XYZ file of C-alpha atoms in Angstrom:
229
model
C -25.956 -7.178 0.416
C -23.544 -4.359 -0.996
C -19.981 -4.224 -0.825
C -20.262 -0.671 -0.060
C -21.895 -1.513 3.218
C -19.314 -4.069 3.889
C -16.890 -1.276 3.356
C -18.515 1.286 5.745
C -18.742 -1.277 8.352
C -14.718 -2.384 8.067
C -14.140 1.347 8.460
C -16.005 2.027 11.560
C -14.268 -1.454 12.728
C -11.064 -0.116 12.264
C -11.376 3.134 13.633
C -13.792 2.312 16.636
C -16.000 5.234 16.112
C -18.725 6.155 13.867
C -18.182 9.590 14.052
C -14.384 9.122 12.814
C -15.518 6.655 10.406
C -17.945 9.246 8.876
C -15.464 11.870 7.897
C -12.975 9.372 6.784
C -15.711 8.038 4.364
C -17.082 11.466 3.548
C -20.455 10.773 4.866
C -22.963 12.314 7.512
C -22.748 10.316 10.868
C -26.676 9.945 10.535
C -26.413 8.614 7.246
C -23.854 6.246 8.179
C -25.354 4.897 11.113
C -28.540 4.079 9.028
C -26.353 2.123 6.593
C -25.098 0.054 9.786
C -28.338 -0.625 11.153
C -29.581 -1.811 7.730
C -26.603 -4.040 7.532
C -27.152 -5.310 10.956
C -31.069 -6.392 10.272
C -29.781 -7.838 6.701
C -27.526 -10.357 8.835
C -29.528 -10.824 11.677
C -26.693 -9.934 13.897
C -25.773 -6.897 16.225
C -22.256 -5.810 14.669
C -21.307 -3.122 17.173
C -21.844 -2.008 20.966
C -22.272 1.598 20.803
C -20.613 3.150 24.030
C -19.537 6.935 25.021
C -16.074 5.693 23.678
C -16.993 4.851 20.595
C -18.287 1.771 18.623
C -16.856 -1.597 20.010
C -17.402 -5.171 18.147
C -19.281 -7.664 19.113
C -18.061 -11.383 18.731
C -20.232 -11.363 15.413
C -18.782 -8.350 14.353
C -15.440 -9.604 15.128
C -15.967 -12.552 12.834
C -17.323 -10.566 10.025
C -14.322 -7.866 10.045
C -11.840 -10.921 10.169
C -14.049 -12.590 7.199
C -13.736 -9.421 5.322
C -10.099 -9.346 4.822
C -10.390 -12.401 2.753
C -13.331 -10.753 1.016
C -11.744 -7.641 0.326
C -8.430 -9.534 -0.960
C -10.483 -11.192 -3.459
C -12.182 -8.292 -4.613
C -8.653 -6.686 -5.035
C -7.748 -9.425 -7.111
C -10.471 -8.915 -9.644
C -8.557 -7.227 -12.255
C -5.509 -9.818 -12.085
C -8.382 -12.535 -12.606
C -9.976 -10.968 -15.680
C -6.711 -10.522 -17.369
C -5.442 -14.182 -16.813
C -8.862 -15.497 -17.917
C -8.744 -13.215 -20.992
C -5.155 -14.652 -21.817
C -6.771 -18.190 -21.290
C -4.362 -18.927 -18.481
C -4.873 -19.862 -14.721
C -3.930 -17.636 -11.839
C -1.426 -19.395 -9.580
C -0.439 -17.315 -6.394
C 2.776 -18.355 -4.793
C 3.732 -16.873 -1.403
C 7.400 -15.928 -0.485
C 9.013 -15.676 2.644
C 12.008 -13.314 3.622
C 15.280 -14.162 2.605
C 14.776 -16.555 -0.679
C 17.516 -15.850 -3.075
C 16.397 -14.025 -6.351
C 18.757 -16.086 -8.550
C 17.289 -19.398 -7.482
C 13.600 -17.955 -7.672
C 13.918 -16.270 -10.780
C 15.428 -19.539 -12.395
C 12.225 -21.437 -10.849
C 9.910 -19.130 -12.126
C 11.267 -19.414 -15.659
C 11.129 -23.318 -15.484
C 7.682 -23.456 -14.053
C 6.591 -20.898 -16.943
C 8.038 -23.011 -19.422
C 6.798 -26.318 -18.181
C 3.298 -24.887 -17.684
C 2.764 -21.925 -20.228
C -1.029 -21.938 -19.479
C -0.079 -20.674 -15.648
C 0.108 -17.192 -14.718
C 2.353 -17.242 -11.860
C 1.552 -14.183 -9.194
C 4.326 -13.705 -6.488
C 3.191 -12.385 -2.958
C 5.772 -11.714 -0.299
C 4.669 -13.118 3.299
C 6.107 -14.606 6.384
C 5.632 -18.304 6.597
C 3.007 -17.995 9.435
C 1.195 -15.457 7.122
C 1.372 -17.869 4.321
C -0.195 -20.566 6.454
C -3.333 -18.231 7.100
C -3.282 -17.369 3.473
C -3.468 -20.947 1.920
C -5.939 -21.546 4.673
C -8.245 -18.730 3.562
C -7.652 -19.738 -0.244
C -5.806 -16.569 -0.836
C -2.714 -18.778 -2.147
C -2.245 -21.940 -4.199
C 1.633 -22.704 -3.334
C 3.406 -21.602 -0.188
C 7.264 -21.020 0.237
C 7.815 -21.521 3.739
C 10.918 -22.026 6.015
C 9.038 -24.847 8.190
C 7.008 -27.709 6.945
C 3.456 -26.907 7.965
C 1.803 -29.879 9.463
C -1.757 -29.228 8.073
C -0.440 -29.503 4.315
C 1.591 -31.916 2.014
C 4.953 -30.298 1.342
C 8.156 -31.222 -0.195
C 11.611 -29.503 0.408
C 13.159 -27.383 -2.236
C 16.051 -25.546 -1.072
C 18.379 -25.607 1.828
C 19.971 -22.328 2.831
C 22.635 -21.592 4.933
C 22.240 -19.029 7.995
C 24.885 -16.822 9.232
C 25.313 -15.510 12.844
C 27.244 -12.524 13.124
C 29.301 -12.008 16.364
C 31.376 -9.165 18.087
C 35.155 -9.837 17.529
C 35.882 -10.618 21.280
C 33.016 -12.984 21.557
C 34.090 -16.482 22.717
C 32.324 -18.169 19.858
C 33.869 -15.987 17.191
C 36.775 -18.670 16.511
C 34.246 -21.486 15.756
C 33.755 -22.558 12.289
C 29.935 -23.737 13.352
C 27.454 -22.816 15.919
C 24.475 -24.510 17.345
C 21.262 -22.633 18.299
C 21.737 -23.761 21.822
C 25.237 -22.056 21.964
C 23.607 -18.732 21.539
C 21.183 -19.205 24.739
C 21.146 -16.248 27.190
C 22.888 -14.134 24.586
C 21.327 -10.984 23.195
C 20.326 -11.925 19.244
C 18.703 -10.280 16.505
C 16.986 -13.128 14.445
C 14.268 -13.986 12.137
C 11.067 -14.405 13.554
C 10.304 -17.768 15.163
C 8.232 -19.413 12.240
C 11.276 -18.499 9.738
C 13.784 -20.602 11.617
C 13.996 -24.425 11.332
C 16.451 -25.000 13.967
C 14.095 -23.538 16.703
C 10.287 -24.035 17.092
C 7.691 -22.808 19.463
C 7.943 -24.473 22.802
C 11.676 -25.085 22.546
C 12.510 -22.990 25.389
C 13.191 -19.139 25.766
C 14.541 -17.301 23.040
C 17.552 -15.401 22.986
C 17.470 -11.858 24.010
C 17.906 -9.150 21.566
C 21.409 -8.007 20.322
C 23.673 -5.317 22.105
C 26.534 -5.127 19.968
C 27.279 -5.014 16.272
C 28.784 -8.288 14.627
C 31.311 -10.668 12.540
C 30.472 -13.962 11.053
C 29.773 -18.028 11.168
C 27.122 -20.358 10.128
C 24.242 -23.010 9.920
C 21.436 -24.145 7.657
C 17.864 -23.586 6.909
C 15.379 -25.319 4.575
C 12.567 -23.679 2.781
C 9.577 -26.182 1.778
C 7.045 -25.662 -0.900
C 3.623 -26.304 0.137
C 0.293 -26.604 -1.670
C -3.692 -25.719 -0.426
C -4.655 -28.263 -3.363
């Protein structure tokens, strides 16, 4: 199986059309159709349903398309892997969520490099939910998440304060601390669910998005390091 054929398949899947994919790949449509047919024969599965509206993925095609995200990510890593191996080091990929303090992170990386000189630390920005998928797929060795994932061992490594910005005339503006429950029913702009420790999925309806500009108060949120090993 050639990587090129998988790339052709992925392009058709993303564009939803063999003709549009042929243009993007600088191929003729009959040539691309033959490549796809050969791939389907090799895999023993029909990958597309051809309709007047284009090419739609079959269940097998959807499964392959999802798996190829991992495959292509690993292929993109080849230069990094070769560089690390040539330096007799082991690549350690670490995920970073939004909002990690730069000074804290730089200090941790320096300490890790000093303690484990044979490790080449590669940082990858991703949300907590994205990191859980990356850990599962083997695209990360360590994840730094805002919520401890139940499926992996974890340890709390950092606690951050969370601020809430309020309009000057808000009834909450005079408070020195605010609970998430106090924001119920208000229009709020906040981190995604997976980034806020005080509110988990299924804990009730989220606050509404914001209506007006703000001022401030605070709470706290932990960051947790998890490993797929």
